[in-house]
PDB file of C-alpha atoms in Angstrom:
ATOM      1  CA  MET Y 183    -108.230 114.903  -9.178  1.00  0.00           C
ATOM      2  CA  GLU Y 184    -104.614 113.934  -9.326  1.00  0.00           C
ATOM      3  CA  GLU Y 185    -104.936 111.757  -6.293  1.00  0.00           C
ATOM      4  CA  HIS Y 186    -107.918 110.025  -7.813  1.00  0.00           C
ATOM      5  CA  LYS Y 187    -105.914 109.341 -10.987  1.00  0.00           C
ATOM      6  CA  SER Y 188    -103.004 107.866  -9.082  1.00  0.00           C
ATOM      7  CA  GLU Y 189    -105.342 105.572  -7.208  1.00  0.00           C
ATOM      8  CA  MET Y 190    -106.922 104.440 -10.425  1.00  0.00           C
ATOM      9  CA  SER Y 191    -103.569 103.727 -11.964  1.00  0.00           C
ATOM     10  CA  CYS Y 192    -102.556 101.664  -8.936  1.00  0.00           C
ATOM     11  CA  GLU Y 193    -105.680  99.599  -9.081  1.00  0.00           C
ATOM     12  CA  SER Y 194    -105.295  98.985 -12.794  1.00  0.00           C
ATOM     13  CA  ALA Y 195    -101.714  97.853 -12.207  1.00  0.00           C
ATOM     14  CA  LYS Y 196    -102.891  95.424  -9.570  1.00  0.00           C
ATOM     15  CA  VAL Y 197    -105.555  94.008 -11.849  1.00  0.00           C
ATOM     16  CA  GLU Y 198    -103.032  93.490 -14.604  1.00  0.00           C
ATOM     17  CA  CYS Y 199    -100.690  91.661 -12.208  1.00  0.00           C
ATOM     18  CA  LYS Y 200    -103.517  89.375 -11.105  1.00  0.00           C
ATOM     19  CA  LEU Y 201    -104.380  88.568 -14.675  1.00  0.00           C
ATOM     20  CA  GLU Y 202    -100.816  87.727 -15.498  1.00  0.00           C
ATOM     21  CA  ILE Y 203    -100.615  85.477 -12.456  1.00  0.00           C
ATOM     22  CA  LYS Y 204    -103.842  83.745 -13.401  1.00  0.00           C
ATOM     23  CA  ILE Y 205    -102.631  83.160 -16.912  1.00  0.00           C
ATOM     24  CA  GLU Y 206     -99.409  81.699 -15.666  1.00  0.00           C
ATOM     25  CA  LEU Y 207    -101.241  79.360 -13.297  1.00  0.00           C
ATOM     26  CA  GLU Y 208    -103.490  78.160 -16.076  1.00  0.00           C
ATOM     27  CA  GLU Y 209    -100.521  77.519 -18.255  1.00  0.00           C
ATOM     28  CA  GLU Y 210     -98.892  75.548 -15.488  1.00  0.00           C
ATOM     29  CA  GLN Y 211    -102.021  73.408 -15.033  1.00  0.00           C
ATOM     30  CA  ASP Y 212    -102.106  72.724 -18.741  1.00  0.00           C
ATOM     31  CA  VAL Y 213     -98.470  71.593 -18.618  1.00  0.00           C
ATOM     32  CA  ASP Y 214     -99.211  69.254 -15.746  1.00  0.00           C
ATOM     33  CA  LEU Y 215    -102.080  67.687 -17.626  1.00  0.00           C
ATOM     34  CA  LEU Y 216    -100.002  67.241 -20.721  1.00  0.00           C
ATOM     35  CA  THR Y 217     -97.214  65.519 -18.779  1.00  0.00           C
ATOM     36  CA  ARG Y 218     -99.719  63.185 -17.145  1.00  0.00           C
ATOM     37  CA  GLU Y 219    -101.203  62.212 -20.505  1.00  0.00           C
ATOM     38  CA  LEU Y 220     -97.753  61.593 -21.973  1.00  0.00           C
ATOM     39  CA  ARG Y 221     -96.857  59.330 -19.098  1.00  0.00           C
ATOM     40  CA  HIS Y 222    -100.099  57.432 -19.493  1.00  0.00           C
ATOM     41  CA  LEU Y 223     -99.453  56.902 -23.199  1.00  0.00           C
ATOM     42  CA  GLU Y 224     -95.936  55.695 -22.589  1.00  0.00           C
ATOM     43  CA  GLU Y 225     -97.138  53.156 -20.051  1.00  0.00           C
ATOM     44  CA  ARG Y 226     -99.729  51.826 -22.511  1.00  0.00           C
ATOM     45  CA  THR Y 227     -97.208  51.385 -25.268  1.00  0.00           C
ATOM     46  CA  LEU Y 228     -94.633  49.636 -23.020  1.00  0.00           C
ATOM     47  CA  ALA Y 229     -97.023  47.260 -21.211  1.00  0.00           C
ATOM     48  CA  PRO Y 230     -97.620  43.866 -23.046  1.00  0.00           C
ATOM     49  CA  PRO Y 231    -101.119  42.978 -24.064  1.00  0.00           C
ATOM     50  CA  ALA Y 232    -103.062  40.919 -21.596  1.00  0.00           C
ATOM     51  CA  LEU Y 233    -103.403  37.339 -22.831  1.00  0.00           C
ATOM     52  CA  PRO Y 234    -106.512  35.332 -22.050  1.00  0.00           C
ATOM     53  CA  THR Y 235    -106.073  32.765 -19.359  1.00  0.00           C
ATOM     54  CA  LEU Y 236    -106.555  29.165 -20.514  1.00  0.00           C
ATOM     55  CA  ALA Y 237    -107.924  26.665 -18.064  1.00  0.00           C
ATOM     56  CA  LEU Y 238    -105.591  23.667 -18.469  1.00  0.00           C
ATOM     57  CA  PRO Y 239    -106.408  20.368 -16.735  1.00  0.00           C
ATOM     58  CA  THR Y 240    -103.999  19.555 -13.928  1.00  0.00           C
ATOM     59  CA  LEU Y 241    -102.116  16.283 -14.514  1.00  0.00           C
ATOM     60  CA  ALA Y 242    -101.065  14.452 -11.394  1.00  0.00           C
ATOM     61  CA  LEU Y 243     -97.516  13.332 -12.210  1.00  0.00           C
ATOM     62  CA  PRO Y 244     -96.078  10.591  -9.976  1.00  0.00           C
ATOM     63  CA  ALA Y 245     -93.115  11.614  -7.876  1.00  0.00           C
ATOM     64  CA  LEU Y 246     -89.924   9.954  -9.093  1.00  0.00           C
ATOM     65  CA  ALA Y 247     -87.944   8.443  -6.278  1.00  0.00           C
ATOM     66  CA  LEU Y 248     -84.295   9.004  -7.285  1.00  0.00           C
ATOM     67  CA  PRO Y 249     -81.765   6.788  -5.440  1.00  0.00           C
ATOM     68  CA  ALA Y 250     -79.317   8.642  -3.260  1.00  0.00           C
ATOM     69  CA  LEU Y 251     -75.792   8.264  -4.649  1.00  0.00           C
ATOM     70  CA  ALA Y 252     -73.503   7.929  -1.668  1.00  0.00           C
ATOM     71  CA  LEU Y 253     -70.063   8.786  -3.073  1.00  0.00           C
ATOM     72  CA  PRO Y 254     -67.175   8.207  -0.646  1.00  0.00           C
ATOM     73  CA  ILE Y 255     -65.132  11.222   0.275  1.00  0.00           C
ATOM     74  CA  LEU Y 256     -61.869   9.355  -0.045  1.00  0.00           C
ATOM     75  CA  ALA Y 257     -62.619   8.537  -3.693  1.00  0.00           C
ATOM     76  CA  LEU Y 258     -62.651  12.252  -4.459  1.00  0.00           C
ATOM     77  CA  THR Y 259     -59.635  13.208  -2.366  1.00  0.00           C
ATOM     78  CA  ALA Y 260     -57.365  10.328  -3.495  1.00  0.00           C
ATOM     79  CA  PRO Y 261     -56.719  11.644  -7.048  1.00  0.00           C
ATOM     80  CA  ALA Y 262     -55.911  15.074  -5.667  1.00  0.00           C
ATOM     81  CA  GLU Y 263     -53.361  13.659  -3.216  1.00  0.00           C
ATOM     82  CA  ALA Y 264     -51.837  11.458  -5.926  1.00  0.00           C
ATOM     83  CA  SER Y 265     -51.428  14.416  -8.239  1.00  0.00           C
ATOM     84  CA  ALA Y 266     -49.837  16.446  -5.437  1.00  0.00           C
ATOM     85  CA  GLU Y 267     -47.354  13.658  -4.686  1.00  0.00           C
ATOM     86  CA  ALA Y 268     -46.530  13.278  -8.375  1.00  0.00           C
ATOM     87  CA  GLN Y 269     -45.897  17.002  -8.639  1.00  0.00           C
ATOM     88  CA  ASN Y 270     -43.666  16.944  -5.542  1.00  0.00           C
ATOM     89  CA  GLU Y 271     -41.737  14.018  -6.969  1.00  0.00           C
ATOM     90  CA  LEU Y 272     -41.277  15.886 -10.236  1.00  0.00           C
ATOM     91  CA  TRP Y 273     -39.969  18.924  -8.371  1.00  0.00           C
ATOM     92  CA  ARG Y 274     -37.553  16.748  -6.402  1.00  0.00           C
ATOM     93  CA  GLN Y 275     -36.259  15.145  -9.596  1.00  0.00           C
ATOM     94  CA  THR Y 276     -35.743  18.479 -11.317  1.00  0.00           C
ATOM     95  CA  PHE Y 277     -33.978  19.894  -8.240  1.00  0.00           C
ATOM     96  CA  ALA Y 278     -31.718  16.838  -8.012  1.00  0.00           C
ATOM     97  CA  GLU Y 279     -30.840  17.109 -11.708  1.00  0.00           C
ATOM     98  CA  SER Y 280     -29.996  20.782 -11.389  1.00  0.00           C
ATOM     99  CA  ALA Y 281     -27.917  20.172  -8.259  1.00  0.00           C
ATOM    100  CA  SER Y 282     -26.061  17.276  -9.871  1.00  0.00           C
ATOM    101  CA  SER Y 283     -25.344  19.305 -12.995  1.00  0.00           C
ATOM    102  CA  THR Y 284     -23.906  22.176 -10.941  1.00  0.00           C
ATOM    103  CA  HIS Y 285     -21.760  19.994  -8.677  1.00  0.00           C
ATOM    104  CA  ARG Y 286     -20.792  17.303 -11.175  1.00  0.00           C
ATOM    105  CA  GLU Y 287     -17.672  19.132 -12.327  1.00  0.00           C
ATOM    106  CA  GLU Y 288     -16.535  19.784  -8.750  1.00  0.00           C
ATOM    107  CA  ILE Y 289     -17.015  16.127  -7.835  1.00  0.00           C
ATOM    108  CA  ASN Y 290     -15.072  15.020 -10.923  1.00  0.00           C
ATOM    109  CA  SER Y 291     -12.215  17.378 -10.128  1.00  0.00           C
ATOM    110  CA  LEU Y 292     -12.073  16.114  -6.546  1.00  0.00           C
ATOM    111  CA  LYS Y 293     -12.013  12.529  -7.793  1.00  0.00           C
ATOM    112  CA  ARG Y 294      -9.133  13.356 -10.120  1.00  0.00           C
ATOM    113  CA  ARG Y 295      -7.188  14.962  -7.273  1.00  0.00           C
ATOM    114  CA  VAL Y 296      -7.804  11.967  -5.010  1.00  0.00           C
ATOM    115  CA  ALA Y 297      -6.621   9.586  -7.759  1.00  0.00           C
ATOM    116  CA  ALA Y 298      -3.462  11.659  -8.300  1.00  0.00           C
ATOM    117  CA  LEU Y 299      -2.729  11.690  -4.556  1.00  0.00           C
ATOM    118  CA  GLU Y 300      -3.265   7.940  -4.348  1.00  0.00           C
ATOM    119  CA  GLU Y 301      -0.827   7.389  -7.214  1.00  0.00           C
ATOM    120  CA  GLU Y 302       1.729   9.645  -5.538  1.00  0.00           C
ATOM    121  CA  VAL Y 303       1.360   7.791  -2.227  1.00  0.00           C
ATOM    122  CA  ALA Y 304       1.704   4.452  -4.022  1.00  0.00           C
ATOM    123  CA  GLU Y 305       4.906   5.609  -5.735  1.00  0.00           C
ATOM    124  CA  LYS Y 306       6.353   6.795  -2.435  1.00  0.00           C
ATOM    125  CA  ASP Y 307       5.413   3.504  -0.792  1.00  0.00           C
ATOM    126  CA  LYS Y 308       7.218   1.640  -3.563  1.00  0.00           C
ATOM    127  CA  ILE Y 309      10.341   3.775  -3.070  1.00  0.00           C
ATOM    128  CA  ILE Y 310      10.263   3.223   0.701  1.00  0.00           C
ATOM    129  CA  ALA Y 311       9.788  -0.518   0.242  1.00  0.00           C
ATOM    130  CA  ALA Y 312      12.684  -0.621  -2.225  1.00  0.00           C
ATOM    131  CA  ILE Y 313      14.928   1.222   0.221  1.00  0.00           C
ATOM    132  CA  LYS Y 314      13.961  -1.121   3.057  1.00  0.00           C
ATOM    133  CA  GLN Y 315      14.619  -4.162   0.899  1.00  0.00           C
ATOM    134  CA  ALA Y 316      17.946  -2.676  -0.175  1.00  0.00           C
ATOM    135  CA  LYS Y 317      18.871  -2.217   3.488  1.00  0.00           C
ATOM    136  CA  GLN Y 318      18.018  -5.831   4.206  1.00  0.00           C
ATOM    137  CA  GLY Y 319      19.862  -6.989   1.097  1.00  0.00           C
ATOM    138  CA  THR Y 320      16.847  -8.771  -0.401  1.00  0.00           C
ATOM    139  CA  LEU Y 321      17.032  -7.089  -3.793  1.00  0.00           C
ATOM    140  CA  PHE Y 322      20.374  -8.535  -4.801  1.00  0.00           C
ATOM    141  CA  THR Y 323      19.284 -11.976  -5.951  1.00  0.00           C
ATOM    142  CA  GLU Y 324      20.355 -14.192  -8.810  1.00  0.00           C
ATOM    143  CA  ASP Y 325      17.670 -12.984 -11.213  1.00  0.00           C
ATOM    144  CA  ILE Y 326      18.759  -9.333 -10.930  1.00  0.00           C
ATOM    145  CA  THR Y 327      21.367  -8.203 -13.429  1.00  0.00           C
ATOM    146  CA  PRO Y 328      24.533  -6.292 -12.415  1.00  0.00           C
ATOM    147  CA  LYS Y 329      23.128  -3.182 -14.059  1.00  0.00           C
ATOM    148  CA  LYS Y 330      20.076  -3.325 -11.789  1.00  0.00           C
ATOM    149  CA  ARG Y 331      22.312  -3.884  -8.796  1.00  0.00           C
ATOM    150  CA  ARG Y 332      24.363  -0.802  -9.635  1.00  0.00           C
ATOM    151  CA  LEU Y 333      21.184   1.240 -10.133  1.00  0.00           C
ATOM    152  CA  ILE Y 334      19.675   0.142  -6.823  1.00  0.00           C
ATOM    153  CA  ARG Y 335      22.979   0.745  -5.050  1.00  0.00           C
ATOM    154  CA  ALA Y 336      23.221   4.247  -6.546  1.00  0.00           C
ATOM    155  CA  ILE Y 337      19.648   5.036  -5.453  1.00  0.00           C
ATOM    156  CA  SER Y 338      20.319   3.841  -1.933  1.00  0.00           C
ATOM    157  CA  ASP Y 339      23.522   5.879  -1.870  1.00  0.00           C
ATOM    158  CA  LEU Y 340      21.672   8.986  -2.970  1.00  0.00           C
ATOM    159  CA  VAL Y 341      18.933   8.524  -0.382  1.00  0.00           C
ATOM    160  CA  CYS Y 342      20.952   7.341   2.579  1.00  0.00           C
ATOM    161  CA  GLY Y 343      24.233   9.118   1.847  1.00  0.00           C
ATOM    162  CA  GLN Y 344      26.090   5.843   1.582  1.00  0.00           C
ATOM    163  CA  SER Y 345      25.448   2.104   1.410  1.00  0.00           C
ATOM    164  CA  VAL Y 346      23.462   0.707   4.352  1.00  0.00           C
ATOM    165  CA  SER Y 347      26.026  -1.844   5.320  1.00  0.00           C
ATOM    166  CA  SER Y 348      28.902   0.587   4.897  1.00  0.00           C
ATOM    167  CA  THR Y 349      30.496   2.327   7.830  1.00  0.00           C
ATOM    168  CA  THR Y 350      30.747   6.057   8.376  1.00  0.00           C
ATOM    169  CA  CYS Y 351      34.060   7.631   7.590  1.00  0.00           C
ATOM    170  CA  SER Y 352      35.155  10.642   9.546  1.00  0.00           C
ATOM    171  CA  PRO Y 353      37.039  13.232   7.460  1.00  0.00           C
ATOM    172  CA  THR Y 354      39.190  14.228  10.442  1.00  0.00           C
ATOM    173  CA  HIS Y 355      41.844  11.653   9.508  1.00  0.00           C
ATOM    174  CA  LEU Y 356      42.818  13.840   6.558  1.00  0.00           C
ATOM    175  CA  GLU Y 357      43.749  16.648   8.915  1.00  0.00           C
ATOM    176  CA  ASN Y 358      46.033  14.601  11.162  1.00  0.00           C
ATOM    177  CA  GLU Y 359      49.766  15.179  11.061  1.00  0.00           C
ATOM    178  CA  ASP Y 360      50.512  11.468  10.494  1.00  0.00           C
ATOM    179  CA  PRO Y 361      47.883  10.284   8.036  1.00  0.00           C
ATOM    180  CA  GLN Y 362      46.992   6.608   8.186  1.00  0.00           C
ATOM    181  CA  PRO Y 363      45.778   4.386   5.337  1.00  0.00           C
ATOM    182  CA  LEU Y 364      42.140   4.832   4.482  1.00  0.00           C
ATOM    183  CA  GLY Y 365      39.650   2.524   6.181  1.00  0.00           C
ATOM    184  CA  THR Y 366      41.712   1.930   9.355  1.00  0.00           C
ATOM    185  CA  GLN Y 367      39.002   3.488  11.527  1.00  0.00           C
ATOM    186  CA  SER Y 368      36.630   1.227  13.401  1.00  0.00           C
ATOM    187  CA  THR Y 369      33.863  -0.360  11.389  1.00  0.00           C
ATOM    188  CA  ALA Y 370      31.672  -1.173  14.385  1.00  0.00           C
ATOM    189  CA  SER Y 371      28.244   0.402  14.278  1.00  0.00           C
ATOM    190  CA  SER Y 372      26.849   2.647  16.964  1.00  0.00           C
ATOM    191  CA  SER Y 373      24.948  -0.288  18.391  1.00  0.00           C
ATOM    192  CA  SER Y 374      27.571  -2.362  20.223  1.00  0.00           C
ATOM    193  CA  THR Y 375      27.319  -5.451  18.021  1.00  0.00           C
ATOM    194  CA  GLU Y 376      30.159  -7.914  18.035  1.00  0.00           C
ATOM    195  CA  LEU Y 377      32.396  -8.146  14.983  1.00  0.00           C
ATOM    196  CA  VAL Y 378      33.002 -11.525  13.394  1.00  0.00           C
ATOM    197  CA  PRO Y 379      35.615 -12.728  10.854  1.00  0.00           C
ATOM    198  CA  LEU Y 380      34.751 -13.354   7.225  1.00  0.00           C
ATOM    199  CA  PHE Y 381      36.290 -16.864   7.310  1.00  0.00           C
ATOM    200  CA  PRO Y 382      37.606 -19.163  10.038  1.00  0.00           C
ATOM    201  CA  GLY Y 383      40.848 -17.825  11.413  1.00  0.00           C
ATOM    202  CA  GLY Y 384      40.365 -14.359   9.942  1.00  0.00           C
ATOM    203  CA  GLU Y 385      40.175 -10.987  11.643  1.00  0.00           C
ATOM    204  CA  PRO Y 386      36.768  -9.691  12.778  1.00  0.00           C
ATOM    205  CA  ILE Y 387      35.811  -6.786  10.531  1.00  0.00           C
ATOM    206  CA  LEU Y 388      32.020  -7.085  10.050  1.00  0.00           C
ATOM    207  CA  THR Y 389      28.984  -7.822  12.195  1.00  0.00           C
ATOM    208  CA  GLU Y 390      27.037 -11.018  11.752  1.00  0.00           C
ATOM    209  CA  ILE Y 391      24.147  -9.216  10.015  1.00  0.00           C
ATOM    210  CA  GLU Y 392      26.482  -7.407   7.618  1.00  0.00           C
ATOM    211  CA  LYS Y 393      28.302 -10.640   6.870  1.00  0.00           C
ATOM    212  CA  ARG Y 394      25.042 -12.450   6.109  1.00  0.00           C
ATOM    213  CA  ASN Y 395      23.887  -9.659   3.788  1.00  0.00           C
ATOM    214  CA  VAL Y 396      27.238  -9.629   1.974  1.00  0.00           C
ATOM    215  CA  PHE Y 397      27.160 -13.369   1.337  1.00  0.00           C
ATOM    216  CA  LYS Y 398      23.573 -13.102   0.109  1.00  0.00           C
ATOM    217  CA  LYS Y 399      24.618 -10.500  -2.457  1.00  0.00           C
ATOM    218  CA  GLY Y 400      27.851 -12.236  -3.450  1.00  0.00           C
ATOM    219  CA  THR Y 401      26.513 -14.833  -5.856  1.00  0.00           C
ATOM    220  CA  THR Y 402      29.591 -14.418  -8.060  1.00  0.00           C
ATOM    221  CA  LYS Y 403      33.202 -13.611  -7.281  1.00  0.00           C
ATOM    222  CA  GLU Y 404      32.866 -10.063  -8.696  1.00  0.00           C
ATOM    223  CA  ALA Y 405      29.628  -9.470  -6.778  1.00  0.00           C
ATOM    224  CA  LEU Y 406      31.145 -10.767  -3.541  1.00  0.00           C
ATOM    225  CA  LEU Y 407      34.220  -8.548  -3.945  1.00  0.00           C
ATOM    226  CA  ASN Y 408      32.100  -5.443  -4.560  1.00  0.00           C
ATOM    227  CA  ALA Y 409      29.749  -6.250  -1.656  1.00  0.00           C
ATOM    228  CA  LEU Y 410      32.708  -6.731   0.710  1.00  0.00           C
ATOM    229  CA  LEU Y 411      34.288  -3.431  -0.376  1.00  0.00           C
ATOM    230  CA  ASP Y 412      30.976  -1.625   0.174  1.00  0.00           C
ATOM    231  CA  ALA Y 413      30.451  -3.201   3.582  1.00  0.00           C
ATOM    232  CA  VAL Y 414      33.999  -2.772   4.892  1.00  0.00           C
ATOM    233  CA  PHE Y 415      34.980   0.655   3.503  1.00  0.00           C
ATOM    234  CA  GLY Y 416      31.856   2.489   2.375  1.00  0.00           C
ATOM    235  CA  LEU Y 417      31.151   4.807  -0.536  1.00  0.00           C
ATOM    236  CA  LYS Y 418      33.068   7.871   0.659  1.00  0.00           C
ATOM    237  CA  THR Y 419      36.168   5.927   1.614  1.00  0.00           C
ATOM    238  CA  LEU Y 420      36.225   4.089  -1.698  1.00  0.00           C
ATOM    239  CA  ALA Y 421      35.793   7.389  -3.563  1.00  0.00           C
ATOM    240  CA  LEU Y 422      38.900   8.801  -1.875  1.00  0.00           C
ATOM    241  CA  GLY Y 423      41.186   5.774  -2.278  1.00  0.00           C
ATOM    242  CA  ASN Y 424      42.341   2.918  -4.529  1.00  0.00           C
ATOM    243  CA  ALA Y 425      44.131  -0.406  -4.270  1.00  0.00           C
ATOM    244  CA  CYS Y 426      47.767   0.748  -4.231  1.00  0.00           C
ATOM    245  CA  GLY Y 427      47.637   4.507  -3.942  1.00  0.00           C
ATOM    246  CA  SER Y 428      48.501   6.909  -6.738  1.00  0.00           C
ATOM    247  CA  ARG Y 429      51.071   9.568  -7.429  1.00  0.00           C
ATOM    248  CA  VAL Y 430      50.052  13.169  -7.977  1.00  0.00           C
ATOM    249  CA  ALA Y 431      51.185  14.952 -11.112  1.00  0.00           C
ATOM    250  CA  VAL Y 432      52.861  18.319 -10.778  1.00  0.00           C
ATOM    251  CA  ASN Y 433      50.164  20.162 -12.709  1.00  0.00           C
ATOM    252  CA  LYS Y 434      47.442  18.503 -10.550  1.00  0.00           C
ATOM    253  CA  ALA Y 435      49.015  18.941  -7.131  1.00  0.00           C
ATOM    254  CA  GLU Y 436      46.127  21.056  -5.887  1.00  0.00           C
ATOM    255  CA  GLU Y 437      43.577  18.351  -6.683  1.00  0.00           C
ATOM    256  CA  GLY Y 438      45.367  15.676  -4.622  1.00  0.00           C
ATOM    257  CA  GLY Y 439      45.745  11.984  -5.346  1.00  0.00           C
ATOM    258  CA  HIS Y 440      43.996   8.859  -4.085  1.00  0.00           C
ATOM    259  CA  GLU Y 441      45.283   7.245  -0.917  1.00  0.00           C
ATOM    260  CA  LYS Y 442      45.795   3.551  -0.449  1.00  0.00           C
ATOM    261  CA  LEU Y 443      43.059   1.559   1.256  1.00  0.00           C
ATOM    262  CA  ASP Y 444      43.816  -0.334   4.453  1.00  0.00           C
ATOM    263  CA  PRO Y 445      46.034  -3.290   3.387  1.00  0.00           C
ATOM    264  CA  GLN Y 446      44.963  -5.566   6.260  1.00  0.00           C
ATOM    265  CA  LYS Y 447      41.292  -5.261   5.414  1.00  0.00           C
ATOM    266  CA  LEU Y 448      42.007  -5.711   1.725  1.00  0.00           C
ATOM    267  CA  ASN Y 449      43.879  -8.938   2.526  1.00  0.00           C
ATOM    268  CA  GLN Y 450      40.883 -10.205   4.511  1.00  0.00           C
ATOM    269  CA  ILE Y 451      38.564  -9.403   1.617  1.00  0.00           C
ATOM    270  CA  LYS Y 452      40.833 -11.096  -0.945  1.00  0.00           C
ATOM    271  CA  GLU Y 453      41.199 -14.218   1.173  1.00  0.00           C
ATOM    272  CA  CYS Y 454      37.448 -14.463   1.702  1.00  0.00           C
ATOM    273  CA  VAL Y 455      36.823 -14.286  -2.053  1.00  0.00           C
ATOM    274  CA  LEU Y 456      39.509 -16.890  -2.776  1.00  0.00           C
ATOM    275  CA  GLN Y 457      38.126 -19.330  -0.212  1.00  0.00           C
ATOM    276  CA  ARG Y 458      34.496 -19.061  -1.328  1.00  0.00           C
ATOM    277  CA  PHE Y 459      35.249 -19.375  -5.062  1.00  0.00           C
ATOM    278  CA  LYS Y 460      37.828 -22.116  -5.395  1.00  0.00           C
ATOM    279  CA  THR Y 461      38.518 -23.748  -8.722  1.00  0.00           C
ATOM    280  CA  GLN Y 462      38.586 -27.479  -9.331  1.00  0.00           C
ATOM    281  CA  ASP Y 463      42.365 -27.546  -9.715  1.00  0.00           C
ATOM    282  CA  ASP Y 464      42.831 -25.405  -6.570  1.00  0.00           C
ATOM    283  CA  GLN Y 465      43.850 -22.364  -8.564  1.00  0.00           C
ATOM    284  CA  LYS Y 466      43.035 -18.844  -7.480  1.00  0.00           C
ATOM    285  CA  CYS Y 467      39.953 -17.246  -9.020  1.00  0.00           C
ATOM    286  CA  PHE Y 468      41.695 -13.846  -9.034  1.00  0.00           C
ATOM    287  CA  SER Y 469      45.329 -12.959  -9.498  1.00  0.00           C
ATOM    288  CA  PRO Y 470      46.813 -10.046  -7.483  1.00  0.00           C
ATOM    289  CA  LYS Y 471      46.695  -7.934 -10.631  1.00  0.00           C
ATOM    290  CA  ASP Y 472      43.023  -8.793 -11.177  1.00  0.00           C
ATOM    291  CA  PHE Y 473      42.262  -7.907  -7.571  1.00  0.00           C
ATOM    292  CA  ASN Y 474      43.866  -4.473  -7.901  1.00  0.00           C
ATOM    293  CA  ARG Y 475      42.091  -3.811 -11.181  1.00  0.00           C
ATOM    294  CA  LYS Y 476      38.684  -4.758  -9.741  1.00  0.00           C
ATOM    295  CA  ILE Y 477      39.282  -2.676  -6.613  1.00  0.00           C
ATOM    296  CA  ASN Y 478      40.287   0.369  -8.674  1.00  0.00           C
ATOM    297  CA  GLN Y 479      37.183  -0.045 -10.832  1.00  0.00           C
ATOM    298  CA  LYS Y 480      35.060  -0.149  -7.696  1.00  0.00           C
ATOM    299  CA  CYS Y 481      36.714   3.029  -6.414  1.00  0.00           C
ATOM    300  CA  GLY Y 482      36.054   4.783  -9.738  1.00  0.00           C
ATOM    301  CA  THR Y 483      32.387   3.752  -9.584  1.00  0.00           C
ATOM    302  CA  ALA Y 484      32.170   5.130  -6.034  1.00  0.00           C
ATOM    303  CA  ARG Y 485      33.633   8.458  -7.172  1.00  0.00           C
ATOM    304  CA  ARG Y 486      31.081   8.742  -9.974  1.00  0.00           C
ATOM    305  CA  SER Y 487      28.209   7.891  -7.608  1.00  0.00           C
ATOM    306  CA  LEU Y 488      29.402  10.456  -5.089  1.00  0.00           C
ATOM    307  CA  LYS Y 489      29.703  13.100  -7.816  1.00  0.00           C
ATOM    308  CA  THR Y 490      26.185  12.321  -9.037  1.00  0.00           C
ATOM    309  CA  LYS Y 491      24.885  12.662  -5.498  1.00  0.00           C
ATOM    310  CA  GLN Y 492      26.581  16.037  -5.081  1.00  0.00           C
ATOM    311  CA  ASN Y 493      25.114  17.279  -8.375  1.00  0.00           C
ATOM    312  CA  VAL Y 494      21.640  16.205  -7.280  1.00  0.00           C
ATOM    313  CA  ASP Y 495      22.008  17.915  -3.916  1.00  0.00           C
ATOM    314  CA  THR Y 496      23.141  21.164  -5.525  1.00  0.00           C
TER     315      THR Y 496
END
């Protein structure tokens, strides 16, 4: 009996499972139908209503023959090229302006330096030309005042060490045991030029070129005397001497006095001045006292020039 009950219970369980499965399948079919109907309704609502077709008569429109516009290619490309060139030109102008603005100050400074150098060269050329003219004796003309002559002579002395036409004086004569009068050494230049006299019958003491330069400077009796003293003795010799010599004071023994210039040369100079500047009544233009005074003044001027030169050198 128990076995029969268990079999019955198994069969009832199977039947119940089949019913449940059947119910589920039916439910699933119902769901599928519902989804189909929903889709169908949605399609109906979204689709537009079908309009009736109208039979319109066909109108035969004539075909319009439009002319073909043949535009040249160059006409389109020319404005583009022109604009490109204009833009390039604008860039070049802006670049040039920027470059000029950056280098303008440097160019101006270089110009100022060049101008300053040119002025300096011009000044030096003027000085060299003045020295050359002073050597040739072309500066001492009638229209130049004595003050200008003294200034030019002092400049030439400072540059050259002594007057161009003057002769070099060796200081060894001061160390000899038997000192001779100043200016007795030879006045011939290193170039073996022949000495000529200052006047006919005189002693040869100057070269022809020196004599010509002296006479060109000596437009007056004072100018001729000074030019002859410069040419015959020189600046250093004149600074160390005077016309008649001088005594040395006891309290100035260490400084030393001024020695007498060569008397023979002084006589030649005096005679030359007297012959070239004669008076109408055949009187002498200078007395012996005037000669000595002028010679001593010239020696004092030479000493001052030499002292100025030494101060400049130091």
